[in-house]
Amino acid sequence: MTVQSLRVERDSHNPHVAIITLNDPDKRNALDAAKASALENAIIKLEATRQTDQPVRVIVIRGEGPAFCAGADLSGGVYARDFFDSLTRMLTAITRCPIPVIADVQGPAVGAGCQVVLACDLRVFGDRGAVWVPAAQHGFALDTWTHQRLCELVGGGHARNIMIGAATMGVEQALATGFASLHADSAGAAEYARTIAAQAPLSMEHSKRVLNSADANRDPSLDMLFRKAWASEDAQEARAARAEKRAPRFMGQ
């Protein structure tokens, strides 16, 4: 499926893996309100497949061409009245989606592109993968969530270097800080996604929601999900697989 400058497809080796490609290489995949909304809607539609017989269990976001995403469209998109609301909804859709989302960062992810990478749960960096936020160079200010998320994922010192010092974080620093899970090309990122897709969906959903919660201890739905995972058929399947010395086959229930 292709919507404007977005391509959504299932992985040819594993239909439980969906790949969203930012597909506007001429603009280095820069975002405007329409593209942000398209990405939000793609995430929501893939989440809805959980109720079908071919559910998506991992989402990969990548960029066509040499850049992952050059950030907001400075030719006009960033100055549109609805851009920031659209961007916020897109980032929220990624963080709230119960399905793990992996950023396949094979080129620069700048500004809003860095925000997309931050919203994802896991990150794979290629040789040219890099993030930076030139907000001060353009007279912009980014929201509190971006600062706090960056600080959480890369540490306070690196966050200050990026936000205030306009530093670039490449693959070596991303791996050293744990920001990147893996150093690989897009084929390696897809293989990594297939590995994640083989894990128990309820367990991953619980961990994602806890890790993204502002106050997990006061959210009763997390306790319910915790109990649901322990009582699930998948938990029994894992137990049986261990006894039978085979790989488990999880169904997400």
mmCIF file with all atom_site columns, N, CA and C in Angstrom, residues 239-248:
data_model
loop_
_atom_site.group_PDB
_atom_site.id
_atom_site.type_symbol
_atom_site.label_atom_id
_atom_site.label_alt_id
_atom_site.label_comp_id
_atom_site.label_asym_id
_atom_site.label_entity_id
_atom_site.label_seq_id
_atom_site.pdbx_PDB_ins_code
_atom_site.Cartn_x
_atom_site.Cartn_y
_atom_site.Cartn_z
_atom_site.occupancy
_atom_site.B_iso_or_equiv
_atom_site.pdbx_formal_charge
_atom_site.auth_seq_id
_atom_site.auth_comp_id
_atom_site.auth_asym_id
_atom_site.auth_atom_id
_atom_site.pdbx_PDB_model_num
ATOM 1  N N  . ARG A 1 239 ? 6.173  -22.904 28.356 1.00 0.00 ? 239 ARG A N  1
ATOM 2  C CA . ARG A 1 239 ? 6.498  -23.969 29.309 1.00 0.00 ? 239 ARG A CA 1
ATOM 3  C C  . ARG A 1 239 ? 6.573  -25.324 28.600 1.00 0.00 ? 239 ARG A C  1
ATOM 4  N N  . ALA A 1 240 ? 5.607  -25.576 27.723 1.00 0.00 ? 240 ALA A N  1
ATOM 5  C CA . ALA A 1 240 ? 5.605  -26.838 26.989 1.00 0.00 ? 240 ALA A CA 1
ATOM 6  C C  . ALA A 1 240 ? 6.807  -26.929 26.049 1.00 0.00 ? 240 ALA A C  1
ATOM 7  N N  . ALA A 1 241 ? 7.134  -25.811 25.413 1.00 0.00 ? 241 ALA A N  1
ATOM 8  C CA . ALA A 1 241 ? 8.266  -25.806 24.479 1.00 0.00 ? 241 ALA A CA 1
ATOM 9  C C  . ALA A 1 241 ? 9.575  -26.099 25.195 1.00 0.00 ? 241 ALA A C  1
ATOM 10 N N  . ARG A 1 242 ? 9.726  -25.546 26.406 1.00 0.00 ? 242 ARG A N  1
ATOM 11 C CA . ARG A 1 242 ? 10.946 -25.832 27.181 1.00 0.00 ? 242 ARG A CA 1
ATOM 12 C C  . ARG A 1 242 ? 11.041 -27.324 27.494 1.00 0.00 ? 242 ARG A C  1
ATOM 13 N N  . ALA A 1 243 ? 9.921  -27.924 27.894 1.00 0.00 ? 243 ALA A N  1
ATOM 14 C CA . ALA A 1 243 ? 9.918  -29.342 28.240 1.00 0.00 ? 243 ALA A CA 1
ATOM 15 C C  . ALA A 1 243 ? 10.196 -30.220 27.018 1.00 0.00 ? 243 ALA A C  1
ATOM 16 N N  . GLU A 1 244 ? 9.711  -29.765 25.856 1.00 0.00 ? 244 GLU A N  1
ATOM 17 C CA . GLU A 1 244 ? 9.856  -30.552 24.637 1.00 0.00 ? 244 GLU A CA 1
ATOM 18 C C  . GLU A 1 244 ? 11.096 -30.176 23.829 1.00 0.00 ? 244 GLU A C  1
ATOM 19 N N  . LYS A 1 245 ? 11.864 -29.208 24.372 1.00 0.00 ? 245 LYS A N  1
ATOM 20 C CA . LYS A 1 245 ? 13.108 -28.776 23.734 1.00 0.00 ? 245 LYS A CA 1
ATOM 21 C C  . LYS A 1 245 ? 12.890 -28.331 22.274 1.00 0.00 ? 245 LYS A C  1
ATOM 22 N N  . ARG A 1 246 ? 11.941 -27.399 22.105 1.00 0.00 ? 246 ARG A N  1
ATOM 23 C CA . ARG A 1 246 ? 11.625 -26.846 20.791 1.00 0.00 ? 246 ARG A CA 1
ATOM 24 C C  . ARG A 1 246 ? 11.363 -25.358 20.946 1.00 0.00 ? 246 ARG A C  1
ATOM 25 N N  . ALA A 1 247 ? 11.315 -24.667 19.829 1.00 0.00 ? 247 ALA A N  1
ATOM 26 C CA . ALA A 1 247 ? 10.999 -23.240 19.860 1.00 0.00 ? 247 ALA A CA 1
ATOM 27 C C  . ALA A 1 247 ? 9.496  -23.043 20.081 1.00 0.00 ? 247 ALA A C  1
ATOM 28 N N  . PRO A 1 248 ? 9.112  -22.105 20.941 1.00 0.00 ? 248 PRO A N  1
ATOM 29 C CA . PRO A 1 248 ? 7.691  -21.888 21.167 1.00 0.00 ? 248 PRO A CA 1
ATOM 30 C C  . PRO A 1 248 ? 7.020  -21.232 19.959 1.00 0.00 ? 248 PRO A C  1
#
